Coordinates of C-alpha atoms in Angstrom, one line a residue:
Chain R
X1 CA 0.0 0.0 0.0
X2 CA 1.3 3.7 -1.2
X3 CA 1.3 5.9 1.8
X4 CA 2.6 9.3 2.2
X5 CA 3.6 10.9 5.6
X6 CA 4.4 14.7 5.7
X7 CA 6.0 16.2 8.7
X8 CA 7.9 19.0 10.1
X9 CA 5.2 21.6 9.5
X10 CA 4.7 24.5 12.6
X11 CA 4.6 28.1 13.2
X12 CA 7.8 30.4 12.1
X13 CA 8.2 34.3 12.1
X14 CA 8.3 36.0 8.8
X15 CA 12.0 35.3 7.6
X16 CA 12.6 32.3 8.8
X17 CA 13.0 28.7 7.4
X18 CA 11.1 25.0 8.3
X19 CA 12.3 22.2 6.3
X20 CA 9.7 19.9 5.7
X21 CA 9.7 16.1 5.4
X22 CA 7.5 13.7 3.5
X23 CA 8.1 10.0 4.0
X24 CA 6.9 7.0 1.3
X25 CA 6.1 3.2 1.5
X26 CA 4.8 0.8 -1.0
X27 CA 7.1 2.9 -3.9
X28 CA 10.5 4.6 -4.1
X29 CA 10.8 8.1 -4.6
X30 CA 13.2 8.1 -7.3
X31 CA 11.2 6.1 -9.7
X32 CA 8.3 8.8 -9.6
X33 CA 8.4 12.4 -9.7
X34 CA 7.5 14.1 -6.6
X35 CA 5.9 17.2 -5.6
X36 CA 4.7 20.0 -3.2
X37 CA 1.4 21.5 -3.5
X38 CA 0.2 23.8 -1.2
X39 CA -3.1 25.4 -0.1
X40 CA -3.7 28.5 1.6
X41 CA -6.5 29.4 4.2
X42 CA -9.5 30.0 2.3
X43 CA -7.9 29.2 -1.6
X44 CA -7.1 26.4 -3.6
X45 CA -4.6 24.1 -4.5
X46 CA -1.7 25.3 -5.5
X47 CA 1.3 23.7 -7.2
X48 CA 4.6 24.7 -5.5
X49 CA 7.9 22.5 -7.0
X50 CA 8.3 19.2 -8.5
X51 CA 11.8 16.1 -8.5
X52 CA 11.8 14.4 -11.4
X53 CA 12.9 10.9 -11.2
X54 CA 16.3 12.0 -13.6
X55 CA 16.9 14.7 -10.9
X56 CA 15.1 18.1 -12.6
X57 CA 13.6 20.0 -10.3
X58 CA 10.7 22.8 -10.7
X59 CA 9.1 25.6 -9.0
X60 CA 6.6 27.4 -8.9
X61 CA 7.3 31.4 -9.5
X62 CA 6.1 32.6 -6.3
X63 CA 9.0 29.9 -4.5
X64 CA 12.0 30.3 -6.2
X65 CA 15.1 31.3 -5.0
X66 CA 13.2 30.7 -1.9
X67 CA 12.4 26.9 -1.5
X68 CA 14.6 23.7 -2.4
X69 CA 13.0 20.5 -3.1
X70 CA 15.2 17.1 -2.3
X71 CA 14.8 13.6 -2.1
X72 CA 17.0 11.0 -0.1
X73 CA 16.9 7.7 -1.9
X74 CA 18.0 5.2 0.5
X75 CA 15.6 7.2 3.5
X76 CA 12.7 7.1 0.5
X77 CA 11.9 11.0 1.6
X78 CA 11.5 14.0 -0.6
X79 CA 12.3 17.3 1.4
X80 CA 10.8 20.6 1.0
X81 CA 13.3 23.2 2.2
X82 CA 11.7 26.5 2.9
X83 CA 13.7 30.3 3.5
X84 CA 13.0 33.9 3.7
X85 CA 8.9 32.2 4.9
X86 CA 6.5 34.9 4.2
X87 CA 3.1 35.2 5.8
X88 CA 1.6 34.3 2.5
X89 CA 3.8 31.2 2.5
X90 CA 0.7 29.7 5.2
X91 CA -0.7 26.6 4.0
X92 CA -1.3 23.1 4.2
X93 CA 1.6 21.5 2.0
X94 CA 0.9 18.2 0.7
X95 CA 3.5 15.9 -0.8
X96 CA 2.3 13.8 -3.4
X97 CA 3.4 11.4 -6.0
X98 CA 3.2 11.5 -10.0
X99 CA 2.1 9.2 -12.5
X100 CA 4.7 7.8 -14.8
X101 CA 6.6 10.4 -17.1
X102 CA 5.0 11.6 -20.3
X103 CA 6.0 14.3 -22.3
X104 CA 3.3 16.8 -21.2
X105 CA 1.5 14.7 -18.2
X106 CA 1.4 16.0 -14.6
X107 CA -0.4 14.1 -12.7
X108 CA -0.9 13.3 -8.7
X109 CA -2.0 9.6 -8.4
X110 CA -1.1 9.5 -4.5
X111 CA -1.1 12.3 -1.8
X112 CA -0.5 13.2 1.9
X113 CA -2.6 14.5 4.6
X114 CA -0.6 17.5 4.6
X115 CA 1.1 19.4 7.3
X116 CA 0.5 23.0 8.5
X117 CA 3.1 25.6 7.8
X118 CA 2.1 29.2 9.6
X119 CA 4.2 32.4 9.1
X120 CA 3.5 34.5 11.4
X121 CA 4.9 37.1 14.6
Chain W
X1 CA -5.6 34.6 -10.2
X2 CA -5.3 31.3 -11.1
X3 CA -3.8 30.2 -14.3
X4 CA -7.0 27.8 -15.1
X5 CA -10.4 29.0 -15.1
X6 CA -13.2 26.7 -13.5
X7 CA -16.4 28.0 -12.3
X8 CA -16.7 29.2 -8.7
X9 CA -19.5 26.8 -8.2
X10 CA -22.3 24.3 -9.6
X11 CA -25.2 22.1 -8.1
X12 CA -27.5 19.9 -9.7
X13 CA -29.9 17.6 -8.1
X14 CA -29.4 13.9 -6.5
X15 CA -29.6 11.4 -9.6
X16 CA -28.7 14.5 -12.6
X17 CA -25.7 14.7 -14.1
X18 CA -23.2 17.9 -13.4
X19 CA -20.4 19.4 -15.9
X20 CA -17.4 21.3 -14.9
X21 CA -15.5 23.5 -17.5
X22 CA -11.6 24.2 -16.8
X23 CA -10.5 27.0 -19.6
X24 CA -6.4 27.5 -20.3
X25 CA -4.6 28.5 -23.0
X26 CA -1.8 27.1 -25.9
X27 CA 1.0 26.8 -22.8
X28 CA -1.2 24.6 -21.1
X29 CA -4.3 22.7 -22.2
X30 CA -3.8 23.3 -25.2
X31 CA -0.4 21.3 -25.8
X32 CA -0.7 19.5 -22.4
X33 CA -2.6 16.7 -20.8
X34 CA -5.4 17.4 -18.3
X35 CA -6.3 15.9 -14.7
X36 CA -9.0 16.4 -12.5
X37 CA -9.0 16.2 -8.8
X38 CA -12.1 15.7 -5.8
X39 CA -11.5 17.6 -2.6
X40 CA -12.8 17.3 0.4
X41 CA -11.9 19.9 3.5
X42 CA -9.2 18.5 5.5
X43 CA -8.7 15.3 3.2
X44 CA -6.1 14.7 0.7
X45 CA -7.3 15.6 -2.7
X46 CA -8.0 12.2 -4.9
X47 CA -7.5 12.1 -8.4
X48 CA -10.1 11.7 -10.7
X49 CA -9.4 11.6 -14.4
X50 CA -5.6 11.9 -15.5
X51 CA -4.6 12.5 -19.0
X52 CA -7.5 14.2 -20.1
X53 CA -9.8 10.9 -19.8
X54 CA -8.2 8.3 -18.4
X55 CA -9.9 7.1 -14.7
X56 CA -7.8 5.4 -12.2
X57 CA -9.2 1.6 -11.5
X58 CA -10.8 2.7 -8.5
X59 CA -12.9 5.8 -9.9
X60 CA -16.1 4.5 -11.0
X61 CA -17.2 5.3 -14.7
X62 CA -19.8 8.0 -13.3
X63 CA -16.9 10.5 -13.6
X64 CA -15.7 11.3 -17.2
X65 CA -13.1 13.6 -18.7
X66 CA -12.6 15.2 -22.3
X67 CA -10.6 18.2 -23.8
X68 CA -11.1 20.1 -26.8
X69 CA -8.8 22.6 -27.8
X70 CA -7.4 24.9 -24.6
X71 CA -10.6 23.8 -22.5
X72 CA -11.1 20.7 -20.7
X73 CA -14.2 19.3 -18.8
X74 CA -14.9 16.9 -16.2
X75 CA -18.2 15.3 -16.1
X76 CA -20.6 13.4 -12.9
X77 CA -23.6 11.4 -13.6
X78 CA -25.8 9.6 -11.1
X79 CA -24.7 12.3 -9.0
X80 CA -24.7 11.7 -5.0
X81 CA -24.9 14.0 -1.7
X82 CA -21.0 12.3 -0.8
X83 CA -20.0 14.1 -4.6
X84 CA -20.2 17.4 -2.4
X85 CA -16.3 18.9 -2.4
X86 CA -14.1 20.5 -4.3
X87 CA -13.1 19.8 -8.0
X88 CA -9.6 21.2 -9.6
X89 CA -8.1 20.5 -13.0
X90 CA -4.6 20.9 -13.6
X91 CA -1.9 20.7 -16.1
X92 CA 1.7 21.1 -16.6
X93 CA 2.2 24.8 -18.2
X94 CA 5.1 25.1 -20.6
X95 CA 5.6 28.5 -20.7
X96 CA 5.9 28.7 -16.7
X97 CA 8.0 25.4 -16.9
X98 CA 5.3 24.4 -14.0
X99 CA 2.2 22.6 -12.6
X100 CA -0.7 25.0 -12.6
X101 CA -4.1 24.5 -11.0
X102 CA -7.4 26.2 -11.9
X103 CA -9.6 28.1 -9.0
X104 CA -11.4 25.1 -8.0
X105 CA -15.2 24.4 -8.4
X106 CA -17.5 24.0 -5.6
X107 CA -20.4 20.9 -6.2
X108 CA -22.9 21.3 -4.3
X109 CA -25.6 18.1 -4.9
X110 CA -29.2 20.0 -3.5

């Protein structure tokens, strides 16, 4: 059974970083892209960064230069690395895995519960 | 502003069938494939309909996808109170070398 366990989610001050952790079973990370998707209080889902299984990684224009996405093969974890937080950076984050590459296909067959990330002072 | 455009909201009786419309552009649906996705508050989101209409095994065939041009739209028949959440359609968007998502649509079943 695919399972999906984020963690490491909690309350910063504007500035400041979380790294956050999402741990798999019943698949390994590096044979499926991975990503982030996020969603703010009161908004939709929004896509935030993506590890393809070759190494290519992806974000999302209102994260880069700001976030870092990872993975740790033999762990089976993809990593969310998170600086300069910004009150608007409050969200649930989901991990969740893709379908198999295809030119042009982004899909999310498996996902987390999420874990809550608040920026706040 | 959200990259995809889905209606706000939709309702339709118990038993009727609902349609969804998820408008992008060239960057996205129009050269990309399309998935849907069912939300429900504090739940993870579960995918629907991936490559424009393709259903996972465990989706029953009451939930249908198609695309035509840069618009996509997901369809429910035999609709049911537990449809009630949150629908999204995404796509990969080639000119922002990312995943977009549209606003979301909320189903309410009356």
């Amino acid at each position: 059974e695919v399972q999906l366990v984020e963690s490491g989610g909690g309350l910063v001050q504007p500035g400041g970083s979380l790294r956050l952790s999402c741990a798999a079973s019943g698949f390994t990370v590096s044979s499926n892209y991975m990503s982030w998707v996020r969603q703010a209080p009161g908004q939709g889902l929004e896509w935030v960064s993506v590890i393809y299984s070759g190494g290519s990684t992806y974000y999302a224009d209102s994260v880069k230069g700001r976030f870092t996405i990872s993975r740790h093969n033999s762990e089976n974890m993809v990593f969310l690395q998170m600086d300069s937080l910004r009150a608007e950076d409050t969200a649930v984050y989901y991990c969740a895995r893709g379908g198999p590459w295809a030119r042009g296909s982004l899909y999310f067959v498996h996902w987390g519960q999420g874990t809550q990330v608040t920026v706040s002072s | 502003q959200s990259v995809l455009t889905q209606p706000p909201s939709v309702s339709a009786a118990p038993g009727q069938k609902v349609t969804i419309s998820c408008s992008g552009s060239s960057a996205n649906i129009g050269n990309n494939y399309v998935a849907w996705y069912q939300h429900l508050p504090g739940t993870a989101p579960k995918l629907l309909i991936y490559d424009n209409d393709k259903r996972p095994s465990a989706i029953p065939d009451r939930f249908s996808g198609s695309k035509s041009g840069t618009s996509a739209t997901l369809g429910i028949t035999g609709l049911q109170t537990g449809d009630e959440a949150d629908y999204y359609c995404g796509t990969w968007d080639s000119s922002l070398s990312g995943g977009v998502f549209g606003g979301g649509t909320k189903l309410t079943v009356l």
